[in-house]
Short mmCIF file of C-alpha atoms in Angstrom, two decimals:
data_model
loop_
_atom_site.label_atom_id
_atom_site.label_comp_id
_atom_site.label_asym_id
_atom_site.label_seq_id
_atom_site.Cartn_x
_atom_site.Cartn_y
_atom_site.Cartn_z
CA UNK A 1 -82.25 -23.48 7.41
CA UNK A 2 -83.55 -20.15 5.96
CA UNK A 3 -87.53 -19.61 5.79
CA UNK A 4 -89.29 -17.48 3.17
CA UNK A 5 -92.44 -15.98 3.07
CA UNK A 6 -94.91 -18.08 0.39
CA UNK A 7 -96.83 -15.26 -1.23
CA UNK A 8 -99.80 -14.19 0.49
CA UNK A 9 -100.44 -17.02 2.30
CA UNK A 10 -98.67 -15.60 5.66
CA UNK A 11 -96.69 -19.32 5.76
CA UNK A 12 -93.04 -18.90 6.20
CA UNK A 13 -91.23 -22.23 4.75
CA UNK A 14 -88.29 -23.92 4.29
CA UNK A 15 -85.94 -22.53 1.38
CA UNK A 16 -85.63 -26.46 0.67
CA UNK A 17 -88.55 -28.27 0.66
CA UNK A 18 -88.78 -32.20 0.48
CA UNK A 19 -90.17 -33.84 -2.77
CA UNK A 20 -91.80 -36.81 -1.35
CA UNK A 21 -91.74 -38.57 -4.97
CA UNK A 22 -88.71 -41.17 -4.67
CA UNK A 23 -90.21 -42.20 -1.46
CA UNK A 24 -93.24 -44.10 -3.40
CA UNK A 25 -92.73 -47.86 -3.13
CA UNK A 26 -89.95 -48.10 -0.64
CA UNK A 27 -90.67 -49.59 3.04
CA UNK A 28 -91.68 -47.69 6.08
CA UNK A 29 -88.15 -47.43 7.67
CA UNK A 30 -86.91 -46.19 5.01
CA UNK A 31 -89.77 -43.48 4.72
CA UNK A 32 -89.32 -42.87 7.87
CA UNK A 33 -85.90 -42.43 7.91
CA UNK A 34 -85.49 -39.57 5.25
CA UNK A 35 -88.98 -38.29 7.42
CA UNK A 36 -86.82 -37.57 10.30
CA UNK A 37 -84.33 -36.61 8.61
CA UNK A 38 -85.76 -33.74 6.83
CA UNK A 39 -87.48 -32.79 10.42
CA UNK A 40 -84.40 -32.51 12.27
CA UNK A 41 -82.60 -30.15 9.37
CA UNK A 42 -85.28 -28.13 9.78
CA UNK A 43 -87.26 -28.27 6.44
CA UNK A 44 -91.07 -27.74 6.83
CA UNK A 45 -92.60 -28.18 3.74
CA UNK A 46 -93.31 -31.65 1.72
CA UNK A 47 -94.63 -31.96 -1.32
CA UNK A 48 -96.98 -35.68 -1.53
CA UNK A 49 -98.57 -35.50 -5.46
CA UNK A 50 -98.33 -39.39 -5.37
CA UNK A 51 -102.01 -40.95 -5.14
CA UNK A 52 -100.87 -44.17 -3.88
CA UNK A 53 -102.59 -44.89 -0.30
CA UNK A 54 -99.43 -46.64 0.88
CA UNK A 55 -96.56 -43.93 0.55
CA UNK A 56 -99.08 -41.44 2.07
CA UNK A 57 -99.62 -43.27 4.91
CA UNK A 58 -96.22 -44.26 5.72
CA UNK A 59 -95.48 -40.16 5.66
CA UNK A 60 -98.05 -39.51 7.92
CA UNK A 61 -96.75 -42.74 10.47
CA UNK A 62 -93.09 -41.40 10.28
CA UNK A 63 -94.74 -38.33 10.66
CA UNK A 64 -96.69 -38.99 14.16
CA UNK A 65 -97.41 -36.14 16.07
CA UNK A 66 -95.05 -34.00 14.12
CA UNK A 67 -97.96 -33.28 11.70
CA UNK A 68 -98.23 -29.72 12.69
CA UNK A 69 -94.38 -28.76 12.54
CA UNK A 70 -94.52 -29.35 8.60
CA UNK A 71 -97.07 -27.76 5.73
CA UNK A 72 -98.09 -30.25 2.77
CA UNK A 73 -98.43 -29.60 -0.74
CA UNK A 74 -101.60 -32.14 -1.54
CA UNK A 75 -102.97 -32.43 -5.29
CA UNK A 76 -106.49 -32.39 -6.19
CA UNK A 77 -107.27 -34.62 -9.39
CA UNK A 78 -104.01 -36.90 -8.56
CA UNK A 79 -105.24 -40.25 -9.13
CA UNK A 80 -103.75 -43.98 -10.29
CA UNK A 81 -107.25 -44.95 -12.04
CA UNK A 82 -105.21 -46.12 -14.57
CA UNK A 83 -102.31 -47.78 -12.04
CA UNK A 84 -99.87 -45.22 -12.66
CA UNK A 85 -99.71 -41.41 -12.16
CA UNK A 86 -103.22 -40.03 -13.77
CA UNK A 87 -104.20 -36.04 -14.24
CA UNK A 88 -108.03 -36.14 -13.41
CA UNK A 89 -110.87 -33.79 -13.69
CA UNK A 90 -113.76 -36.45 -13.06
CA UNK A 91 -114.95 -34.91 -9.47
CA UNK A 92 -116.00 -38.56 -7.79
CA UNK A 93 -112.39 -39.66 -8.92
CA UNK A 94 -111.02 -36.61 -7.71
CA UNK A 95 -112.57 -36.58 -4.47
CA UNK A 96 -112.32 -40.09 -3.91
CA UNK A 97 -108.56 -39.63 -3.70
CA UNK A 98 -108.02 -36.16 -2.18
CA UNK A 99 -110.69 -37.08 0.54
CA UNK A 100 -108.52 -40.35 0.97
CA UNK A 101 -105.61 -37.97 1.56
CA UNK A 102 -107.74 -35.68 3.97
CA UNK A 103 -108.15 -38.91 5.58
CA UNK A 104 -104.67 -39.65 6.22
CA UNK A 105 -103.10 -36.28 7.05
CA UNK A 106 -106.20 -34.39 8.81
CA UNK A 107 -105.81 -31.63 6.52
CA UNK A 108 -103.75 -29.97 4.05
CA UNK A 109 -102.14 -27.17 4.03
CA UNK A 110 -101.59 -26.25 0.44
CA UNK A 111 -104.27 -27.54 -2.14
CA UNK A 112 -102.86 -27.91 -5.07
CA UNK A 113 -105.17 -28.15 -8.58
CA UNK A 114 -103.39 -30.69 -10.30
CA UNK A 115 -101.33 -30.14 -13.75
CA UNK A 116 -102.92 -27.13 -15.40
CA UNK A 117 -100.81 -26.87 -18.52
CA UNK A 118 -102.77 -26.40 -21.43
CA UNK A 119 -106.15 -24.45 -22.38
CA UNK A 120 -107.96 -27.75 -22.14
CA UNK A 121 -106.50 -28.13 -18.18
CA UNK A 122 -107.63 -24.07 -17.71
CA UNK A 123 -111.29 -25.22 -18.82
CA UNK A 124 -111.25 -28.74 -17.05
CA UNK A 125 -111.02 -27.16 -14.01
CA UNK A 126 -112.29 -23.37 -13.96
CA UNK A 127 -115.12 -24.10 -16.57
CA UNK A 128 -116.48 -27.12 -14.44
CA UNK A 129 -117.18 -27.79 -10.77
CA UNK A 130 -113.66 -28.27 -10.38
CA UNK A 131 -113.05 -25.54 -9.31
CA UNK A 132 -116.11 -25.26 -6.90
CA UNK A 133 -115.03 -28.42 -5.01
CA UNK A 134 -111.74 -26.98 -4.19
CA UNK A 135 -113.10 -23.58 -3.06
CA UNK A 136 -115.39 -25.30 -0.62
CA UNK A 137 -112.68 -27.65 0.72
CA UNK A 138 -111.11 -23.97 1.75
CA UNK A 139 -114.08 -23.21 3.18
CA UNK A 140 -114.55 -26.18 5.08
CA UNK A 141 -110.85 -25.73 6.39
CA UNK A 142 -109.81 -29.26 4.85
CA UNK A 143 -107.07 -26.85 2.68
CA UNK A 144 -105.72 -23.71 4.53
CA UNK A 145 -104.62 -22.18 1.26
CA UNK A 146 -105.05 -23.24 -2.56
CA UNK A 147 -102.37 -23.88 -5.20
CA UNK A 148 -102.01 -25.12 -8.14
CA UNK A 149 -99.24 -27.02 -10.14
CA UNK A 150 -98.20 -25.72 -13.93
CA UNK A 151 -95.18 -26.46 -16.22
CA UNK A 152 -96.36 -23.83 -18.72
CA UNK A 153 -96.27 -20.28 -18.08
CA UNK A 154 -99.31 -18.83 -20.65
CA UNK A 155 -101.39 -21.10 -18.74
CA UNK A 156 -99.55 -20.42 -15.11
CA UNK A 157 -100.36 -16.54 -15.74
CA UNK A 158 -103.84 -17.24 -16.98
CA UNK A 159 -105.08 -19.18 -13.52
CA UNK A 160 -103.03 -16.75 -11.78
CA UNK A 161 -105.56 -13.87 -13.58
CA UNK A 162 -108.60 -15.72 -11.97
CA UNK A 163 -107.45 -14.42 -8.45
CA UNK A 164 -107.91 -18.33 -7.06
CA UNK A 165 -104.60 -19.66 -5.69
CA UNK A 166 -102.13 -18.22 -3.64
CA UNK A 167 -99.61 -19.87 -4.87
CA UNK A 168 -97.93 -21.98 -7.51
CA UNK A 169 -95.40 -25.06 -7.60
CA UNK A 170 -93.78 -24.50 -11.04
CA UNK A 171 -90.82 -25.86 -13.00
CA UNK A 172 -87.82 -23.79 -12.78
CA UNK A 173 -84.34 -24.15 -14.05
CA UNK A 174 -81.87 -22.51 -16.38
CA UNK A 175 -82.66 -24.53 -19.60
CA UNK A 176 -86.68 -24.52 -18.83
CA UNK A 177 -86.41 -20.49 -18.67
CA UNK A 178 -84.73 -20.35 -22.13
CA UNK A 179 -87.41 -23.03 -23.73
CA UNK A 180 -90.10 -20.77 -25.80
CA UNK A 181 -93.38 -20.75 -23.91
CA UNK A 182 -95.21 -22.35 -26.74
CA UNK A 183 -93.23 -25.18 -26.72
CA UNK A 184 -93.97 -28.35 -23.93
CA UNK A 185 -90.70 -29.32 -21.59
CA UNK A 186 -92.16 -32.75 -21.88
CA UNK A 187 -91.58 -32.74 -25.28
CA UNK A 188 -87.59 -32.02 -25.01
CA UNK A 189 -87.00 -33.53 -21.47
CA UNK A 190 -86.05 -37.04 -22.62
CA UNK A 191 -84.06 -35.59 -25.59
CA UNK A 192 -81.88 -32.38 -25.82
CA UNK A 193 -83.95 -29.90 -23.41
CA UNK A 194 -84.61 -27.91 -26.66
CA UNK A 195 -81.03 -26.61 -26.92
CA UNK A 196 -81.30 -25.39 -30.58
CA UNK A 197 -84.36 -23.14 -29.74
CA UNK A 198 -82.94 -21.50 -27.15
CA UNK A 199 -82.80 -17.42 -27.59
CA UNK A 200 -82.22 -16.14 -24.14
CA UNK A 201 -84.54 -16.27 -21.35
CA UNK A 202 -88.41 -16.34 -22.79
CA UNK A 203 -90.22 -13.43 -22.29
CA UNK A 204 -93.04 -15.03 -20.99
CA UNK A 205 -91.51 -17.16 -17.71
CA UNK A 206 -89.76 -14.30 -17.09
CA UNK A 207 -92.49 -12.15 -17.36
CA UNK A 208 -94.78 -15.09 -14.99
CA UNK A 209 -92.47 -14.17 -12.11
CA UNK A 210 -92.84 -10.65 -11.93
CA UNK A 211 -96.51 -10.92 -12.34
CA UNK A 212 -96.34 -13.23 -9.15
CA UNK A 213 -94.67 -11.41 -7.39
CA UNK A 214 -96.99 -8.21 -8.30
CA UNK A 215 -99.62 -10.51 -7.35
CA UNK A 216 -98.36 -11.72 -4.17
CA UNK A 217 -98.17 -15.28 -5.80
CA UNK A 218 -95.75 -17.43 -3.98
CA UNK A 219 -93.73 -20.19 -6.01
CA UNK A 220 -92.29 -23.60 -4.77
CA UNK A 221 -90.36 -24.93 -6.99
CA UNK A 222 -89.77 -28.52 -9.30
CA UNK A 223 -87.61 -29.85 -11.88
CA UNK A 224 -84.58 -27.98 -10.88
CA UNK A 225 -82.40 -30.38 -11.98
CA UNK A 226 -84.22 -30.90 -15.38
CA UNK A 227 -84.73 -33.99 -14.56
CA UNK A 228 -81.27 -34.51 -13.75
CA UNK A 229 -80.40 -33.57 -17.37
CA UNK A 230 -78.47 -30.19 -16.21
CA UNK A 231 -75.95 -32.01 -13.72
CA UNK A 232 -75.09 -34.48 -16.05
CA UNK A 233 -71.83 -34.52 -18.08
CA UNK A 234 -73.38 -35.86 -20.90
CA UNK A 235 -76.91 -34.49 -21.33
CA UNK A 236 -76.38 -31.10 -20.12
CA UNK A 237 -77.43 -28.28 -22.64
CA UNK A 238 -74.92 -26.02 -21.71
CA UNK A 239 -71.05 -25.98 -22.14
CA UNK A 240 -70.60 -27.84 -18.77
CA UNK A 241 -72.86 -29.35 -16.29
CA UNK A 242 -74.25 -27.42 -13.25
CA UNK A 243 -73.69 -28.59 -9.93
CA UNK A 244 -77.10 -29.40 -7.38
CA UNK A 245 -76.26 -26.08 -5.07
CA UNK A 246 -76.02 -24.30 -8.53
CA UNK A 247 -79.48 -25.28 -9.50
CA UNK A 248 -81.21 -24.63 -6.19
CA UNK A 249 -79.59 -21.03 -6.47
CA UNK A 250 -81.06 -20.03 -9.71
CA UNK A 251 -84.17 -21.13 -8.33
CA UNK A 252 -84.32 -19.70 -5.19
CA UNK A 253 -82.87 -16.44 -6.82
CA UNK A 254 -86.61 -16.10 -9.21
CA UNK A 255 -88.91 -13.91 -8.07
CA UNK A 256 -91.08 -14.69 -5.62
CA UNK A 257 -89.81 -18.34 -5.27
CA UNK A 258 -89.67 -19.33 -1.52
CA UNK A 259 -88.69 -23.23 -1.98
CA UNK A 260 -87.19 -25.78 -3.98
CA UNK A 261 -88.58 -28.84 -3.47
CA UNK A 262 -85.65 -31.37 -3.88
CA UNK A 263 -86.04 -35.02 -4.08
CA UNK A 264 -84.30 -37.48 -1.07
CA UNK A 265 -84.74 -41.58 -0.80
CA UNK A 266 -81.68 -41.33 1.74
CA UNK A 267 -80.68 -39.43 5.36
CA UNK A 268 -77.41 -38.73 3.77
CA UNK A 269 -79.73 -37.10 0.19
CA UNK A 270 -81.23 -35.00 2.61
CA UNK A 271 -78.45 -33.66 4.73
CA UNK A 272 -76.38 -33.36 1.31
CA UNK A 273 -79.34 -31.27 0.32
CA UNK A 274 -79.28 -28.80 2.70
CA UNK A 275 -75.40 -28.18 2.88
CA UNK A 276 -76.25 -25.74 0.22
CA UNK A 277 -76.42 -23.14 3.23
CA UNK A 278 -73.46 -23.60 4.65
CA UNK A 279 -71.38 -23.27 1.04
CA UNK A 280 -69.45 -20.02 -0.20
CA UNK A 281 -71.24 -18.10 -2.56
CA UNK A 282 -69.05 -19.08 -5.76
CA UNK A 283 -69.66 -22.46 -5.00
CA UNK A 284 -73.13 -21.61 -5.78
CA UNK A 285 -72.92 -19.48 -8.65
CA UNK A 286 -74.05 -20.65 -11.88
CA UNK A 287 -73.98 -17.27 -13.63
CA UNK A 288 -70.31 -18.85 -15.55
CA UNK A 289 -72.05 -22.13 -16.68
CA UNK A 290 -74.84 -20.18 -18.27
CA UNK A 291 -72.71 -17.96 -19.65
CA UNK A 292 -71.70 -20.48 -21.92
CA UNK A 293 -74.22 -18.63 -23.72
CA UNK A 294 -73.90 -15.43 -22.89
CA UNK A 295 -75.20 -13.47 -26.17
CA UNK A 296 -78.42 -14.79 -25.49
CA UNK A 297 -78.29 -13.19 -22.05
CA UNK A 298 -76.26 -9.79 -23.10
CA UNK A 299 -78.21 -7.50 -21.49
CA UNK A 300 -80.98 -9.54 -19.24
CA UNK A 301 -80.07 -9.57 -15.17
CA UNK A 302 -80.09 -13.37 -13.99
CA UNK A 303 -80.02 -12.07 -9.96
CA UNK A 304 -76.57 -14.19 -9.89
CA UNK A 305 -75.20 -11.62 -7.54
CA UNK A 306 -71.89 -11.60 -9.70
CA UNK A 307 -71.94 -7.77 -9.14
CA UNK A 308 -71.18 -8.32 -5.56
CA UNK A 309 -69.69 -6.58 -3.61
CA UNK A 310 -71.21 -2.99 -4.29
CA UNK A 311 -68.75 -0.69 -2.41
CA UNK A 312 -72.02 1.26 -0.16
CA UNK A 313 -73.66 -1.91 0.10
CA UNK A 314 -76.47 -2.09 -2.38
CA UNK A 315 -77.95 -5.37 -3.09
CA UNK A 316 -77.81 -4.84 -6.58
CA UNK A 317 -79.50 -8.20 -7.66
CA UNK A 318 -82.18 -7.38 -5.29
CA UNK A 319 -82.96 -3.82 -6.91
CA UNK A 320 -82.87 -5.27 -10.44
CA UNK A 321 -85.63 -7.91 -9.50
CA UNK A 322 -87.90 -5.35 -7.85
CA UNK A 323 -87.05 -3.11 -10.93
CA UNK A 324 -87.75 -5.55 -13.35
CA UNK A 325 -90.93 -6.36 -11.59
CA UNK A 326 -92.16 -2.38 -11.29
CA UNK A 327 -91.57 -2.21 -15.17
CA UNK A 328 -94.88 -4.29 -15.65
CA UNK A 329 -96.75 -1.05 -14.31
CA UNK A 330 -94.64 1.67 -14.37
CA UNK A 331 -97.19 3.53 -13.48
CA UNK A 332 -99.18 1.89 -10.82
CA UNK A 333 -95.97 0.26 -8.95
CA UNK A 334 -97.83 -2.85 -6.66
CA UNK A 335 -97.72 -1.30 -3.16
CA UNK A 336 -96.05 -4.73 -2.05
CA UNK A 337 -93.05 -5.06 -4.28
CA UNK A 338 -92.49 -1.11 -3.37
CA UNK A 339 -92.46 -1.77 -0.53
CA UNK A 340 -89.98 -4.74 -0.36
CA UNK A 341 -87.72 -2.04 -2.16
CA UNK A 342 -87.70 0.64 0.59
CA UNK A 343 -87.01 -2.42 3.23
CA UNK A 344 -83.64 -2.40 1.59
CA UNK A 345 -81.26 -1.25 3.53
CA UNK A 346 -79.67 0.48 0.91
CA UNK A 347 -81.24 1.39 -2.83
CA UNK A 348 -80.60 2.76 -5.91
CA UNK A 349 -80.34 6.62 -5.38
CA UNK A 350 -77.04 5.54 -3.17
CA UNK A 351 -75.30 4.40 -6.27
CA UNK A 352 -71.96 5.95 -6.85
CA UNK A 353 -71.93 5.11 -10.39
CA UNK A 354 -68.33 3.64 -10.15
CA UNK A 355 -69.08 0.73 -12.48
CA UNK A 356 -67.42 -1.96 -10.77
CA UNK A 357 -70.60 -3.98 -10.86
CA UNK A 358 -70.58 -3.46 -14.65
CA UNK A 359 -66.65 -4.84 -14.82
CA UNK A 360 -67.97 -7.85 -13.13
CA UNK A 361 -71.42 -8.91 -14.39
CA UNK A 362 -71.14 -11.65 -17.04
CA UNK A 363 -74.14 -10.36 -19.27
CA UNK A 364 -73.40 -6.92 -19.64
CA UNK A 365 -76.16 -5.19 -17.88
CA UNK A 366 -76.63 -1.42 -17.65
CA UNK A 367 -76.47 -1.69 -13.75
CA UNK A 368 -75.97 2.09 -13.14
CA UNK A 369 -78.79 3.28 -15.34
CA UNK A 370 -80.82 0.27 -13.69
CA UNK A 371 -80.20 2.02 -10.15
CA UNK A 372 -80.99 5.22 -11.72
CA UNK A 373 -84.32 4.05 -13.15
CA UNK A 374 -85.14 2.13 -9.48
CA UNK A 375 -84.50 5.80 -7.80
CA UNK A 376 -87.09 7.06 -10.47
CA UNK A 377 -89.56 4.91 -9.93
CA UNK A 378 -89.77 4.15 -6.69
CA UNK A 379 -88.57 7.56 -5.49
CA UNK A 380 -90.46 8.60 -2.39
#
């Protein structure tokens, strides 16, 4: 297992986290069972968004008194008022529920403010008490850290602005990044994943994961799989379907994402999951499957790592994502992504300028000049 740091928060988890959604409903041993199973591969981080009292407490049972070994993602304003999944800002509601879930677990490690999408979700919660309930919870040490859960990233950027969470879950995948910002995944999920409005990656997500990372914002992430849409023969939006290792590697190659929370109802799910770390690196590219498109791309670096191998070792995907991250402020470079830069054992002012990089990349990016403009500004 590989660990990332998550933002600020000074938590180091698992690069795969366990989505703790397909476990609703089943029985115990079965819980329990993909539980341990996640445990003993070494992930550390679940995600439980499910208000049902039932599926939480069978976690925390197969859990025991491996509690502290793992950090949980719990929502605030989850409920089932309505006997299904239900986004809610009522505060009796909403503590009734997250206080059940206190109840259960002891605490929770990552609070996260439930399904902030729209302007009317940015209000709902930082316009009310919302917001004043889940600051005290910090206080109180129920939450060590607070989060908050967005599909959209106008809105992600806008509660990131307030200087309230520390981090984000958020859903990430190749077809989500080329969706424009104004329009609502929900609205495309169940049909074509908004194929014919696709125009290269949007601005805007891409610009949402440079500003966390400027901001020290870590990301988890969900819907990697579109829903399953992008593995699928049939439904995928590109010309072929991406495999699961595929998916997890465009996540986990974003800025400042540190896991992908992928779902499991099985031992043998789980352990399938993480054999993503032992496979070869072009098992694991999906820079050729988005290519499919590739004029939308021409130009834009996807942190693929298709330039690989640079022949004095720059890691060439690496200096484009702090690069691309610097351009927000030029001229006030965040003192935290410079210096992630200058940990890099080698960086741009080594380039040779040999182009080989170029020969290889799939989009046609200006690598050299790219290494030339990282030298210039982040230049001791």
């Amino acid at each position: 297992m590989i660990y990332n740091e998550l933002g600020k928060t000074g938590k180091r988890v698992s690069a795969i986290g366990l989505g703790c959604e397909h476990l609703d409903g089943k029985p115990y041993e079965q819980v329990k069972e993909v539980i341990d199973a996640a445990v003993e591969n070494g992930i550390n981080l679940f995600d439980v968004f499910m208000p049902g009292r039932e599926v939480r407490e069978n976690i925390a049972k197969a859990l025991g008194s491996r509690r502290d070994q793992v950090m949980i993602q719990g929502h605030i304003g989850s409920t089932d008022i309505h006997e299904q999944y239900d986004v809610s800002r009522d505060l009796p509601s909403v503590k009734k529920y997250f206080e059940e879930m206190l109840g259960i677990f002891g605490y929770i490690d990552f609070g996260m403010m439930f399904f902030i999408d729209t302007e009317k979700d940015y209000k709902d919660v930082f316009e009310t008490d919302f917001v004043d309930y889940v600051l005290r919870l910090k206080e109180q040490g129920d939450i060590r850290h607070i989060g908050f859960s967005s599909h959209n990233p106008i809105t992600a950027a806008k509660v990131i602005s307030t200087g309230v969470p520390d981090m984000m879950m958020f859903s990430i995948n190749p077809a989500f990044d080329m969706l424009p910002s104004e329009e609502y995944i929900f609205d495309h999920i169940e049909t074509d994943m908004g194929v014919k409005l696709y125009r290269g990656l949007d601005p805007k997500r891409a610009e949402l994961y440079r500003i966390c990372s400027a901001n020290q914002v870590g990301i988890t992430v969900m819907k990697s799989l579109g829903g399953g849409k992008l593995i699928s023969e049939e439904h995928s939006p590109f010309a072929k379907p991406l495999t699961v290792p595929q998916c997890i590697h465009y996540a986990l190659s974003r800025p400042s994402v540190a896991s992908v929370m992928v779902g499991a109802q099985t031992r043998e799910e789980v352990q399938s999951a993480v054999g993503y770390f032992d496979m070869d690196e072009a098992d694991k590219d999906y820079s050729q499957v988005i290519a499919t498109m590739k004029n939308d791309f021409q130009g834009n670096c996807v942190y693929c790592g298709h330039c690989h191998p640079c022949p004095v070792e720059i890691d060439i995907a690496a200096v484009n994502k702090y690069l691309d991250i610097a351009r927000l402020t030029p001229n006030q470079v965040p003192p935290s992504v410079r210096s992630h830069y200058h940990s890099l054992l080698h960086r741009g002012d080594e380039c040779i300028g040999c182009r080989s990089c170029e020969e290889r990349c799939p989009f046609g990016v200006s690598v050299v000049e790219n290494m030339k403009e990282a030298d210039r500004l982040f230049g001791e």
